[in-house]
Short mmCIF file of the C-alpha atoms (twelve columns), coordinates in Angstrom:
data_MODEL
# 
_entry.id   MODEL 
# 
loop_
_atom_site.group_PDB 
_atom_site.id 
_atom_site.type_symbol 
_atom_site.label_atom_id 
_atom_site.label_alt_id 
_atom_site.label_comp_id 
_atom_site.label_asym_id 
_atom_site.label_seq_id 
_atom_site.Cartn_x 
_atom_site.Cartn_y 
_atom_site.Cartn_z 
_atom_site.pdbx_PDB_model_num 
ATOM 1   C CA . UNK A 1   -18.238 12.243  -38.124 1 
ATOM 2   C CA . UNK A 2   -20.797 12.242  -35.850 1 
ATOM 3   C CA . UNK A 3   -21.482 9.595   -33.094 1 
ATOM 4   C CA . UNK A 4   -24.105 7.190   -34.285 1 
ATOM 5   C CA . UNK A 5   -22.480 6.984   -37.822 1 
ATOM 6   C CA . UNK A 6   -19.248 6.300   -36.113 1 
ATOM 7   C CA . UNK A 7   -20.931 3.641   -34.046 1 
ATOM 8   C CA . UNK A 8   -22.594 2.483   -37.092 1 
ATOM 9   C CA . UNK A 9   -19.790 1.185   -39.195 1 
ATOM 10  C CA . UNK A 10  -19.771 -2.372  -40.177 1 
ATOM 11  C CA . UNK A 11  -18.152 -4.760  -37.881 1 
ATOM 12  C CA . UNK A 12  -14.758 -5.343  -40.251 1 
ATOM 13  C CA . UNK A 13  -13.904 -1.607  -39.662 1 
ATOM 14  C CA . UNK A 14  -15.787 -0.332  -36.835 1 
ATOM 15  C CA . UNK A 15  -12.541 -0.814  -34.640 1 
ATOM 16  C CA . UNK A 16  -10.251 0.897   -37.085 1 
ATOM 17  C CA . UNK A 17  -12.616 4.162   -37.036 1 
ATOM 18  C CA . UNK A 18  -13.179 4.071   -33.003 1 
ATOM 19  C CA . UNK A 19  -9.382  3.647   -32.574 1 
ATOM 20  C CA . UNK A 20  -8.924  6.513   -35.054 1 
ATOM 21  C CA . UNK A 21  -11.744 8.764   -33.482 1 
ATOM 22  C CA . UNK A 22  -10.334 8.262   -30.187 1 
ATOM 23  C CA . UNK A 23  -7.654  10.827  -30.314 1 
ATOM 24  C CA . UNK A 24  -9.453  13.700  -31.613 1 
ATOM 25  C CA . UNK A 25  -10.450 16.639  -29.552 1 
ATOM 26  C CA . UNK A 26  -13.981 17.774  -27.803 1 
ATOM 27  C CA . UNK A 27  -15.043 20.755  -25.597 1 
ATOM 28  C CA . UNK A 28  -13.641 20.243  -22.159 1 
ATOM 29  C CA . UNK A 29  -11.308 17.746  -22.672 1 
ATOM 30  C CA . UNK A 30  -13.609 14.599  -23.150 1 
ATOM 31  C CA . UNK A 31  -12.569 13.334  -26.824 1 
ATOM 32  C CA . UNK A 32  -15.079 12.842  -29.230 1 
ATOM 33  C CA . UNK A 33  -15.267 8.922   -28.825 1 
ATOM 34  C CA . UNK A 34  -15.927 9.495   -25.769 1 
ATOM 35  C CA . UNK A 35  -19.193 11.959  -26.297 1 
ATOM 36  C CA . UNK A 36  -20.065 8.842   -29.125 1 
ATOM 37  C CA . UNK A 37  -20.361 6.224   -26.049 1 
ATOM 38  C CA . UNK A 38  -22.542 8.545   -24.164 1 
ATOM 39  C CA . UNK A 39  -24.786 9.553   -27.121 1 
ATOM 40  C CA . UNK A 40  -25.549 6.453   -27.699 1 
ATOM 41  C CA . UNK A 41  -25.448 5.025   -24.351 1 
ATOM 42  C CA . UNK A 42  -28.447 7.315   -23.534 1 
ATOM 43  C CA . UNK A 43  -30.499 7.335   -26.722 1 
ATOM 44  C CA . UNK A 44  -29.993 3.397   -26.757 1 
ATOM 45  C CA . UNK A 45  -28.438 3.520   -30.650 1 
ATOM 46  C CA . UNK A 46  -26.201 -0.104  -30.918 1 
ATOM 47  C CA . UNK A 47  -23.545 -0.828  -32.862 1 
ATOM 48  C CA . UNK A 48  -22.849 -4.352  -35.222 1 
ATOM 49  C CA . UNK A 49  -20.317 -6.117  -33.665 1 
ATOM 50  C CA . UNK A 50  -18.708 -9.299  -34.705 1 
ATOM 51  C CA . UNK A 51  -20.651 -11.008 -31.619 1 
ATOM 52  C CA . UNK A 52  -22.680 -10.094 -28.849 1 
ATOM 53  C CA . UNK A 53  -21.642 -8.172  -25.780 1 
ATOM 54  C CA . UNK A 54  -18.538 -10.302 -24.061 1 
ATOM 55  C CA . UNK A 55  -18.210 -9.445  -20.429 1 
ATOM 56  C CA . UNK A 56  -14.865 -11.297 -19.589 1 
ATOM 57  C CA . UNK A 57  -13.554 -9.221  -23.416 1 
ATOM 58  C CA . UNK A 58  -14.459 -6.009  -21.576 1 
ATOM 59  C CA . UNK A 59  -12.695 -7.111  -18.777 1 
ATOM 60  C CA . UNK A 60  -9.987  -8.108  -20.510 1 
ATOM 61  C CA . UNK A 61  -9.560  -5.175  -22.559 1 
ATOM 62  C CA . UNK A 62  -9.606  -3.039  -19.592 1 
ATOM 63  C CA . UNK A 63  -6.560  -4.559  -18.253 1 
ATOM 64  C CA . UNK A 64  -4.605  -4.452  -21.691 1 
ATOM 65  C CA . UNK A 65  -5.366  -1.057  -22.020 1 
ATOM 66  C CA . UNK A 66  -7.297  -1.547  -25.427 1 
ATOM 67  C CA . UNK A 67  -9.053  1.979   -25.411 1 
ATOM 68  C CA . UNK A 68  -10.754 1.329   -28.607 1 
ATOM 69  C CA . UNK A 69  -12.238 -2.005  -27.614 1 
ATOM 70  C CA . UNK A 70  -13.326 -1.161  -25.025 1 
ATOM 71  C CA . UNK A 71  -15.133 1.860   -26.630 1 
ATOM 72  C CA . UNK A 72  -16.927 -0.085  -29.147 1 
ATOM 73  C CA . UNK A 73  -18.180 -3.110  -26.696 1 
ATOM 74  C CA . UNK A 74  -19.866 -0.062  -23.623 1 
ATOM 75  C CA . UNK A 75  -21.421 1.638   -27.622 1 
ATOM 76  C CA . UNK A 76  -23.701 -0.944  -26.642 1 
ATOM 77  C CA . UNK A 77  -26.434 -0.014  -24.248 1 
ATOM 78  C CA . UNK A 78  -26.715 -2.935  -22.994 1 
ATOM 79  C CA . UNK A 79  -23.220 -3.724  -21.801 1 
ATOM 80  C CA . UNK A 80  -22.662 -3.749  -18.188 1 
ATOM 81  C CA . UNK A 81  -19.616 -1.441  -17.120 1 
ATOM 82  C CA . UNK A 82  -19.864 -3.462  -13.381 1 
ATOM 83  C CA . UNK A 83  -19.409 -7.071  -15.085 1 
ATOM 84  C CA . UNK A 84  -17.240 -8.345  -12.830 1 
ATOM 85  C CA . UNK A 85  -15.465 -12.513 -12.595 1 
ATOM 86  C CA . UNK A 86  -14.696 -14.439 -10.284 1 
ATOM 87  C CA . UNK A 87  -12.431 -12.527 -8.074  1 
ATOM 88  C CA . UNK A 88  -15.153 -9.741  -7.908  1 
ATOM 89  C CA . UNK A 89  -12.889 -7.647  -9.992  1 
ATOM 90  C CA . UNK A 90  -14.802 -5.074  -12.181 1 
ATOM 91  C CA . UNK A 91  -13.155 -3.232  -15.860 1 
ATOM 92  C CA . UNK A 92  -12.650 -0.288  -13.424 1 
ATOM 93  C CA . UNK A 93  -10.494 -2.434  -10.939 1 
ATOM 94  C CA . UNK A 94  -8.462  -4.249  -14.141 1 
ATOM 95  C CA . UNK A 95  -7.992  -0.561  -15.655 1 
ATOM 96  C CA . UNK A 96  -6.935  0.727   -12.332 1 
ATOM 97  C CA . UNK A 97  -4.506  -2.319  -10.572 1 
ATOM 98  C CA . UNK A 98  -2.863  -1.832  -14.791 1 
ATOM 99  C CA . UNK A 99  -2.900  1.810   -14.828 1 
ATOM 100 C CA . UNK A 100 -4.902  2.524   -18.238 1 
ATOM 101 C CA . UNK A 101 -6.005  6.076   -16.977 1 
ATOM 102 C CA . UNK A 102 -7.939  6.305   -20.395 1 
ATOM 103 C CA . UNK A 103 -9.968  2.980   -20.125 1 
ATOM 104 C CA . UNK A 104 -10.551 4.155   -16.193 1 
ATOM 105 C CA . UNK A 105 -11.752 7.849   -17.823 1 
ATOM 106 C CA . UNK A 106 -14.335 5.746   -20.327 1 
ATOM 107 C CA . UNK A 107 -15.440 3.498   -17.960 1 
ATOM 108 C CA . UNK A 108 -16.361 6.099   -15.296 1 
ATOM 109 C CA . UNK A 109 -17.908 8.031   -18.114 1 
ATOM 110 C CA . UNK A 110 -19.910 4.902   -19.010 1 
ATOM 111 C CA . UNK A 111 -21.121 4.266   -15.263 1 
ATOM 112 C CA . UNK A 112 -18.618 2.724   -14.147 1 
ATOM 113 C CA . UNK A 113 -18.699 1.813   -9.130  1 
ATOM 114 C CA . UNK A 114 -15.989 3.338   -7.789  1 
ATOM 115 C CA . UNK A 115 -16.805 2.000   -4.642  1 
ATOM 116 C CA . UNK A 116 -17.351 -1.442  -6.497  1 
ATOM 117 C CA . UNK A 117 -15.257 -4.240  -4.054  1 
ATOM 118 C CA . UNK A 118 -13.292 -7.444  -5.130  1 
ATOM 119 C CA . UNK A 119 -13.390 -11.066 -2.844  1 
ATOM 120 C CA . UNK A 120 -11.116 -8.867  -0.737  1 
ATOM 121 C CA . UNK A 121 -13.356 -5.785  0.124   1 
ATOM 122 C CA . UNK A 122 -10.923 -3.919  -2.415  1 
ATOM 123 C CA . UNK A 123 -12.341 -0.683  -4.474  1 
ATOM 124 C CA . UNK A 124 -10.451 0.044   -7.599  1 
ATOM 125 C CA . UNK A 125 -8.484  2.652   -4.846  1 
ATOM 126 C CA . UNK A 126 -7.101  0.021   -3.401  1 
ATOM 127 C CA . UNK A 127 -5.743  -1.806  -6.090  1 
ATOM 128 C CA . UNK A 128 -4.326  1.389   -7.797  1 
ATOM 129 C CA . UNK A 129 -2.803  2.173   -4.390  1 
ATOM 130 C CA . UNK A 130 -0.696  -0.887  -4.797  1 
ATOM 131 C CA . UNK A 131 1.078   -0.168  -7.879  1 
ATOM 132 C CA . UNK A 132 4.113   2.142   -8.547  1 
ATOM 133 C CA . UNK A 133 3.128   5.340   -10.853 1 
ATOM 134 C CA . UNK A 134 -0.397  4.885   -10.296 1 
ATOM 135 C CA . UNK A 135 -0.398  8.369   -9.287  1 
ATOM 136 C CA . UNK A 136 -2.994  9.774   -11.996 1 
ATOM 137 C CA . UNK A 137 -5.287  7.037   -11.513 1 
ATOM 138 C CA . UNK A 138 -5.378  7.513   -8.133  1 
ATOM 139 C CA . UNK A 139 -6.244  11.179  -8.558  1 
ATOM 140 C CA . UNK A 140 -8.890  10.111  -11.464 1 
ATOM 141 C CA . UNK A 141 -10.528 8.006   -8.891  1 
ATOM 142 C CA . UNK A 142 -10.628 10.373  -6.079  1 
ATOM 143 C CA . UNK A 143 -11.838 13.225  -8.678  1 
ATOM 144 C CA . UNK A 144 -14.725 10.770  -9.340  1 
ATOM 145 C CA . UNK A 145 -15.995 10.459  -5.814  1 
ATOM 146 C CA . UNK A 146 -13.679 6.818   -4.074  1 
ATOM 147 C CA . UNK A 147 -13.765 7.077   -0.763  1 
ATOM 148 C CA . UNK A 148 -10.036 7.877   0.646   1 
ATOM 149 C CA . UNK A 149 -11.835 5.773   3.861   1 
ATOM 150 C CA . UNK A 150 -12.670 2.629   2.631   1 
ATOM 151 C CA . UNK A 151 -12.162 -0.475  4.422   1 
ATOM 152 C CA . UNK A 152 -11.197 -4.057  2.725   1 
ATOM 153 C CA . UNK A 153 -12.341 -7.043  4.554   1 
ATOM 154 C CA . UNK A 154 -8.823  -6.476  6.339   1 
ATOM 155 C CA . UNK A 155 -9.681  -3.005  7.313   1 
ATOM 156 C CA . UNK A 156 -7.256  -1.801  4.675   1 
ATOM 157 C CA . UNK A 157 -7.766  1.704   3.958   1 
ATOM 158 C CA . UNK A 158 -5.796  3.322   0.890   1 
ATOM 159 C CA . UNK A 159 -3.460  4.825   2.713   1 
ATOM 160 C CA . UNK A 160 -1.940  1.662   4.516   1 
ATOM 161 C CA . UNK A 161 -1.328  0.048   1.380   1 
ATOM 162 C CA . UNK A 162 0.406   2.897   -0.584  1 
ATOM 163 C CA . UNK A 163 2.304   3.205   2.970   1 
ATOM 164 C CA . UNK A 164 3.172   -0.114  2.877   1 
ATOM 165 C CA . UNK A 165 4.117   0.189   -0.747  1 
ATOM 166 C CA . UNK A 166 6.445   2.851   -0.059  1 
ATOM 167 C CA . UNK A 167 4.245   5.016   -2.818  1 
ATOM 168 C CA . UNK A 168 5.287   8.947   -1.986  1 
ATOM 169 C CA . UNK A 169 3.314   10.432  -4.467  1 
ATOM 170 C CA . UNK A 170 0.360   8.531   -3.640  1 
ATOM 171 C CA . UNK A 171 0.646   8.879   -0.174  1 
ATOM 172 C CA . UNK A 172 0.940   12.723  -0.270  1 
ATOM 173 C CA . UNK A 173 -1.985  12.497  -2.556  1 
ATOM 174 C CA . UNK A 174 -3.919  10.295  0.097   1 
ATOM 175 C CA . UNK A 175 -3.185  12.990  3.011   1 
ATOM 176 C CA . UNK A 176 -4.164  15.787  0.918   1 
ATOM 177 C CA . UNK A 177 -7.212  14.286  0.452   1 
ATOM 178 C CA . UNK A 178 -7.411  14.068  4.646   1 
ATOM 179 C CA . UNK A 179 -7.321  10.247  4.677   1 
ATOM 180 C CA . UNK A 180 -6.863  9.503   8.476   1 
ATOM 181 C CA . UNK A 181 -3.077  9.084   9.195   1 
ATOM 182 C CA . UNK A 182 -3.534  6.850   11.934  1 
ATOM 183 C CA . UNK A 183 -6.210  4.398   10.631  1 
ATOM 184 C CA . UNK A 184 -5.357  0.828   11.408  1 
ATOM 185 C CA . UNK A 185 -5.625  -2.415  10.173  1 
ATOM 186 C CA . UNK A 186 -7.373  -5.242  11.585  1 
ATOM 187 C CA . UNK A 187 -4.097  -6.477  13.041  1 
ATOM 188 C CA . UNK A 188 -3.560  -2.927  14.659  1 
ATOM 189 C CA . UNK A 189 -1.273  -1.960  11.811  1 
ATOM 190 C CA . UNK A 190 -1.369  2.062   10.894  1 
ATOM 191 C CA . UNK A 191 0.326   3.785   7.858   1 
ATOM 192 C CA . UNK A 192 3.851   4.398   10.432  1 
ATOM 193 C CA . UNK A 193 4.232   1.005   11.025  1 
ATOM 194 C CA . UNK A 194 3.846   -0.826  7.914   1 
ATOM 195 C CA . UNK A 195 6.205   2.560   6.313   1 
ATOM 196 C CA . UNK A 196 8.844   1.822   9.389   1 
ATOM 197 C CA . UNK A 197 8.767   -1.814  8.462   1 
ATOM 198 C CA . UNK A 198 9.592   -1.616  5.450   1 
ATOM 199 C CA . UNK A 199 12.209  0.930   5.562   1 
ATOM 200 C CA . UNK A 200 10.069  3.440   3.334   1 
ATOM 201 C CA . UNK A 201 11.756  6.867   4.856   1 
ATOM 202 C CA . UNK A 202 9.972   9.428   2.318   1 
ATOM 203 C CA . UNK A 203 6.816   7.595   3.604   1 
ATOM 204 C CA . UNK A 204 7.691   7.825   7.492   1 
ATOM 205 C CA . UNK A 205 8.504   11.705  6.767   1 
ATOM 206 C CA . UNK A 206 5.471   12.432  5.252   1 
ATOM 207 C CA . UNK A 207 3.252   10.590  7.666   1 
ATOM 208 C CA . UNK A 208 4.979   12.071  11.025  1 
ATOM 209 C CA . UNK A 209 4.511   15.444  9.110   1 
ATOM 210 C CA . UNK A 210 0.867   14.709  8.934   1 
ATOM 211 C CA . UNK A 211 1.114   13.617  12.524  1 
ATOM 212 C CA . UNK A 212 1.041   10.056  12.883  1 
ATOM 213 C CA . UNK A 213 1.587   8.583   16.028  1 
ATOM 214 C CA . UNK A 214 4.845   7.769   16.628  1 
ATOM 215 C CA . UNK A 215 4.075   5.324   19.685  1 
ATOM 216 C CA . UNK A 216 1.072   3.471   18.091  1 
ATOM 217 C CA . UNK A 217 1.329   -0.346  19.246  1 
ATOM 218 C CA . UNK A 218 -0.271  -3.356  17.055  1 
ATOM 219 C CA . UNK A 219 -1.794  -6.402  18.593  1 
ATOM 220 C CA . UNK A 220 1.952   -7.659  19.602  1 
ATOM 221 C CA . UNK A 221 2.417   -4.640  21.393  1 
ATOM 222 C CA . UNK A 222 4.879   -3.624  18.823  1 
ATOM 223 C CA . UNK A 223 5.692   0.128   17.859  1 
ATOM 224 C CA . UNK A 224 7.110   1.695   14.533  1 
ATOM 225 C CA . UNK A 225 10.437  1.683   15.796  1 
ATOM 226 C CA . UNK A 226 10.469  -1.886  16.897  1 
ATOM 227 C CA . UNK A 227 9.766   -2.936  13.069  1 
ATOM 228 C CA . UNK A 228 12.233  -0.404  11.897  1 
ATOM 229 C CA . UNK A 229 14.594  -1.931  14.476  1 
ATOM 230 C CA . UNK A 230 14.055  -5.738  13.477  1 
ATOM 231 C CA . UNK A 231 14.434  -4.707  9.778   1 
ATOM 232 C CA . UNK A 232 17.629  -3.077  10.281  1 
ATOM 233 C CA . UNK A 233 16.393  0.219   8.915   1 
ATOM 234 C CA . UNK A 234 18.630  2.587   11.006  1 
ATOM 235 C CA . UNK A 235 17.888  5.774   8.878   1 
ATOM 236 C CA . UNK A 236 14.178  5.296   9.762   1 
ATOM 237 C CA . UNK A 237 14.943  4.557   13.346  1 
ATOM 238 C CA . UNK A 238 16.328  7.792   13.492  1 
ATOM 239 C CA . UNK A 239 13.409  9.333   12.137  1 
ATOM 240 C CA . UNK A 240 11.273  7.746   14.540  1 
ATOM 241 C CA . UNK A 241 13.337  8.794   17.266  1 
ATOM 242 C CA . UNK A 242 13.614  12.501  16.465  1 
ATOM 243 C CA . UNK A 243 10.045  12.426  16.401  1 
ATOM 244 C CA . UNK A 244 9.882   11.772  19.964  1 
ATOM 245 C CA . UNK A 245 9.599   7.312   19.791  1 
ATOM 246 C CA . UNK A 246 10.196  5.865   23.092  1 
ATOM 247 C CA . UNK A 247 13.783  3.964   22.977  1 
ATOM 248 C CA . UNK A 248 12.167  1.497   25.706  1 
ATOM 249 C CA . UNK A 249 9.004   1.056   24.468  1 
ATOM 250 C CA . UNK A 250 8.136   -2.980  25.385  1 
ATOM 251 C CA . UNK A 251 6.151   -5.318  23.667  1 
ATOM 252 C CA . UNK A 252 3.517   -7.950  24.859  1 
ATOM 253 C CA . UNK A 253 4.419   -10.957 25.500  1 
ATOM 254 C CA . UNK A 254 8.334   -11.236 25.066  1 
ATOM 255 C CA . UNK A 255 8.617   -7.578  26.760  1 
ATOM 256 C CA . UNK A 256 11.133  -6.890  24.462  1 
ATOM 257 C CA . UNK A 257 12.425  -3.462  23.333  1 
ATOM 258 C CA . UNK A 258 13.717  -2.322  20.056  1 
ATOM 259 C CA . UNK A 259 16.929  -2.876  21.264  1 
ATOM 260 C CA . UNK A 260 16.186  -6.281  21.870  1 
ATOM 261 C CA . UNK A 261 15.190  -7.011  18.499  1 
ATOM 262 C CA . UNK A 262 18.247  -5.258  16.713  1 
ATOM 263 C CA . UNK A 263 20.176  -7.639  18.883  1 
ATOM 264 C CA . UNK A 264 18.764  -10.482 17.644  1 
ATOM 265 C CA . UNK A 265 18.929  -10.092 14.216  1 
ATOM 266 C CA . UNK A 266 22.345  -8.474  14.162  1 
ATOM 267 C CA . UNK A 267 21.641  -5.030  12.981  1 
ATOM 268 C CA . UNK A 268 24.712  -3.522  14.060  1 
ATOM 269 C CA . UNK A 269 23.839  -0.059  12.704  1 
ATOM 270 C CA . UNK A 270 20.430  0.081   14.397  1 
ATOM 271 C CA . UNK A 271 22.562  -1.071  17.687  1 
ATOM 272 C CA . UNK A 272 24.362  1.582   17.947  1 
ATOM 273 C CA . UNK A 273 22.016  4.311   17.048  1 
ATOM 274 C CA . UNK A 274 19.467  2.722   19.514  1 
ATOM 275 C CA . UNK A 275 22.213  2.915   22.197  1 
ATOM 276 C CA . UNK A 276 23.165  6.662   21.263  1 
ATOM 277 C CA . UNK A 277 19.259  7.399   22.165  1 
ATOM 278 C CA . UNK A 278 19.952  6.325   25.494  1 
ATOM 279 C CA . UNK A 279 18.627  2.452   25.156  1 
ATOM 280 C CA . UNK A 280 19.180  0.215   28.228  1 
ATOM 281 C CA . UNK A 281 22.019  -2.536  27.558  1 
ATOM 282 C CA . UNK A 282 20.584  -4.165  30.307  1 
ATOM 283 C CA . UNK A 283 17.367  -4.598  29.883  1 
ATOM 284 C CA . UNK A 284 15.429  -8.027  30.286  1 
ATOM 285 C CA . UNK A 285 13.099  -9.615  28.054  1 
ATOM 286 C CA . UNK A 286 11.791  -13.320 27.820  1 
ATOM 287 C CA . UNK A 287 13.561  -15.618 25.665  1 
ATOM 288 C CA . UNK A 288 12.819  -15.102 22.065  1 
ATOM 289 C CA . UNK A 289 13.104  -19.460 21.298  1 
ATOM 290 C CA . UNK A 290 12.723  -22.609 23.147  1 
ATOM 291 C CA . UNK A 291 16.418  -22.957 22.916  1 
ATOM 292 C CA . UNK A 292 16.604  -19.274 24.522  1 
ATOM 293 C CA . UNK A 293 14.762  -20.005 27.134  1 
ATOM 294 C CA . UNK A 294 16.907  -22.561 28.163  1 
ATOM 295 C CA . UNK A 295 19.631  -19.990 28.125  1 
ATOM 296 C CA . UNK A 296 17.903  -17.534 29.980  1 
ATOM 297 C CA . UNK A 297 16.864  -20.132 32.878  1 
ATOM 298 C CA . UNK A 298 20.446  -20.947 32.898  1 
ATOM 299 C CA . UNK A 299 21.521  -17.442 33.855  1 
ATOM 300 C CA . UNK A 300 18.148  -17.167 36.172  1 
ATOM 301 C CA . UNK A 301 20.938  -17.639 39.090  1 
ATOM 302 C CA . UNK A 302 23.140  -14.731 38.355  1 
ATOM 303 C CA . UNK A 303 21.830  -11.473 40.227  1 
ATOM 304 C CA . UNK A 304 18.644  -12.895 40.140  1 
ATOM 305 C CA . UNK A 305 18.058  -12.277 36.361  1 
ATOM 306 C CA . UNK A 306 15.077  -13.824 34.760  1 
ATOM 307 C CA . UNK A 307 15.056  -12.905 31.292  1 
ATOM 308 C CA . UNK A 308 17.663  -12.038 28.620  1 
ATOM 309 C CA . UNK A 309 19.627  -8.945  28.127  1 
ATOM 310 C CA . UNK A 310 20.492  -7.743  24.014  1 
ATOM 311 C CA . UNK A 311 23.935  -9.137  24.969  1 
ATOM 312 C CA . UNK A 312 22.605  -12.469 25.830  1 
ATOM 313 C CA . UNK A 313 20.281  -12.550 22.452  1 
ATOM 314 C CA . UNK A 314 23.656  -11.343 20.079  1 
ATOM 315 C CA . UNK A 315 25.544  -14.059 22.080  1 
ATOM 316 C CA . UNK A 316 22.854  -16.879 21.767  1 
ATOM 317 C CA . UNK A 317 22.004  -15.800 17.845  1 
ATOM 318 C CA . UNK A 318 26.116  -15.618 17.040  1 
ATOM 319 C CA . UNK A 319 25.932  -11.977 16.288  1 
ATOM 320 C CA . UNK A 320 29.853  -11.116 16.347  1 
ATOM 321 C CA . UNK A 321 29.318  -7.493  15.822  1 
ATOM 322 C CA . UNK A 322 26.248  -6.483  17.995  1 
ATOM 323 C CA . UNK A 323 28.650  -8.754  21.188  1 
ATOM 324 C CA . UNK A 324 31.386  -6.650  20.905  1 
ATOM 325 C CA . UNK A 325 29.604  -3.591  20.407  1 
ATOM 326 C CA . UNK A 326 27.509  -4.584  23.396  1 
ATOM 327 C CA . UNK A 327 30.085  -5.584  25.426  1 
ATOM 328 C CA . UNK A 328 31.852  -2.120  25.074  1 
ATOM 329 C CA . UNK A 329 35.061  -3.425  22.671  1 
ATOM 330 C CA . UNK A 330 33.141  -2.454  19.455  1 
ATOM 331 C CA . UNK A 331 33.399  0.696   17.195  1 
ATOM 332 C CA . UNK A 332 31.455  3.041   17.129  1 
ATOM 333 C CA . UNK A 333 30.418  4.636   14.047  1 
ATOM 334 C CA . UNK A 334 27.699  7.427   14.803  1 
ATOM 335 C CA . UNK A 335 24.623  7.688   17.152  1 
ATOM 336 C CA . UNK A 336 20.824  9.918   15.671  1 
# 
C-alpha cells in the first residue's frame, strides 16, 4: 500500500491499517509506516482524523507506548513533535523516561529535540538515564546526536544519575561514549560518590576503571568512602580502599573521618574493615549533636581531648557492637 493511501483511510479504520502497516519491513530497517510519516510529512499530504491534532494525545500516547497513534496524529504536517505541558516534558521525554524505543525511533524520525529540556534542565537522556533497562533508548538517543554532557539546572549530567541509579549497562554505555567520569554536581557530587553512597559496587568498579577520583570531596568535605562508610556498604569500602582512598580523609566542619561515621551509625562491618586499613581509633572529631557536644566538653579534661573519638560516638549512639569492637573485646571477622 503505498503511503498517502495508507494515510488516507477514513477515520473509523485509519488506526487499524497504521497499526497493521507498522510491522512490515523497509530498506534499512525503517518500517514502512515509518517512510508513510515522512512522505507525507514533507509533501504536506494530511490524513482525516476523528479531530484535529491533540498535543497532550501525542503526549500521552508517547508514554503508553501507542506506536500506531502516535503514527497517525505526526501523518499530519502540522503536528508539532516538540509539544510539550506543563512540566516542559516533550513525546520524546514521555517515550524515553517509559522506554517505548519505537515511539522514541518515530518521533526522532518526525523531528523530534534531543536536547529538548523539562522545568528541570532534563533532556530526554536524562530521564532515560533514570530508569532500569533503558539501555536501548539510551543508545537510540546518543545514536541521534544527545549530548553525553548535558547539564540539568542541578548540573546533572547523564552519567551521575545512571551512577546514582546503580544502572551498569548504562553507565558503561555513558563512558564509552567518553562522558567525563569526574563531572560534578552542583553540590560537588561526581559519579563515585553518589555510586559509593548508594552501595552500587558494579558502578564504583566501572567508574575507578575509567579513573574516577577516588579522593574527590563535595561541599561537606566528604569523600566516596565516607558515604560508603555512613551507609554501611563495606564491600564498596573495600573497593574504594584498594583503589588507593585515604582511610583518614576528614571532612569540613565536624573533621570527621570515615571511621567516625561507621561509628556512629553502627556499621560494624565497615568498622572493622576501616580499622584493618590502618584507621586511627583515636582520632578526634567535633561532636556530631548538641547532646554530643555536651559529651565531648565533658571529656575536654581528660588528656586534654577536645573532640570525640569513634569510641565515644558508638558509646554516645548505643552501638553495642562497634564499643566492643572498638574497645579491643570484639570479634573480628575479616579486614580488605
Amino acid at each position: 500500500m503505498p503511503p498517502e493511501m495508507l494515510l488516507e483511510v477514513s477515520s473509523e479504520d485509519g488506526v487499524e491499517a497504521i497499526t497493521a502497516f507498522v510491522n512490515s519491513k523497509a530498506v534499512n530497517d525503517v518500517t514502512a509506516a515509518l517512510t508513510a510519516v515522512l512522505t507525507t510529512r514533507r509533501r504536506g499530504v494530511g490524513v482525516r482524523p476523528a479531530q484535529t491534532i491533540d498535543e497532550e494525545t501525542l503526549l500521552r500516547s508517547s508514554g503508553t507506548g501507542d506506536e500506531a497513534e502516535v503514527l497517525r496524529l505526526l501523518s499530519d504536517p502540522a503536528a508539532n513533535p516538540n509539544a510539550h505541558i506543563w512540566s516542559g516534558y516533550t513525546p520524546l521525554h514521555m517515550a524515553s523516561t517509559h522506554m517505548h524505543k519505537a515511539v522514541a525511533e518515530v518521533l526522532l524520525w518526525s523531528g523530534a529535540d534531543v536536547a529538548a529540556q523539562d522545568t528541570l534542565g532534563h533532556t530526554p537522556l536524562h530521564r532515560a538515564c533514570q530508569r532500569a533497562g533503558c539501555t536501548e533508548i539510551v543508545k537510540l538517543l546518543l545514536k541521534a546526536g544527545s549530548d553525553v554532557e548535558a547539564r540539568s539546572h542541578g548540573s546533572w549530567t547523564p552519567l551521575l544519575l545512571a551512577s546514582r541509579e546503580g544502572l551498569v549497562e548504562v553507565v558503561e554505555v555513558l563512558l564509552g561514549e567518553r562522558a567525563e567520569v569526574d563531572a560534578r554536581s552542583k553540590d560537588g557530587w561526581t559519579p563515585l560518590h553518589l555510586a559509593s553512597k548508594n552501595g552500587f559496587s558494579e558502578v564504583v568498579k566501572l567508574l575507578l576503571q575509567a579513573g574516577a577520583n577516588v579522593e574527590a570531596t563535595g561541599k561537606n568535605g566528604w569523600t566516596p568512602l565516607h558515604l560508603a562508610s555512613k551507609n554501611g556498604f563495606s564491600e564498596v569500602v573495600k573497593l574504594l580502599l584498594q583503589a588507593g582512598a585515604n582511610v583518614e580523609a576528614v571532612s569540613k566542619g565536624l573533621a570527621s573521618t570515615p571511621l567516625h561515621v561507621a561509628s556512629t551509625w553502627g556499621h560494624t562491618w565497615v568498622v572493622e574493615v576501616l580499622m584493618g586499613a590502618g584507621a586511627d581509633a583515636k582520632a578526634e572529631c567535633k561532636a556530631l549533636m548538641g547532646e554530643a557536644r555536651q559529651l565531648a566538653s565533658s571529656k575536654g579534661g581528660e588528656g586534654g581531648r577536645k573532640g570525640m573519638t569513634p569510641l565515644d560516638l558508638a558509646q554516645y549512639y548505643r552501638r553495642a557492637e562497634v564499643v566492643a569492637l572498638l574497645s579491643g573485646k570484639g570479634r573480628k571477622r575479616g579486614g580488605i
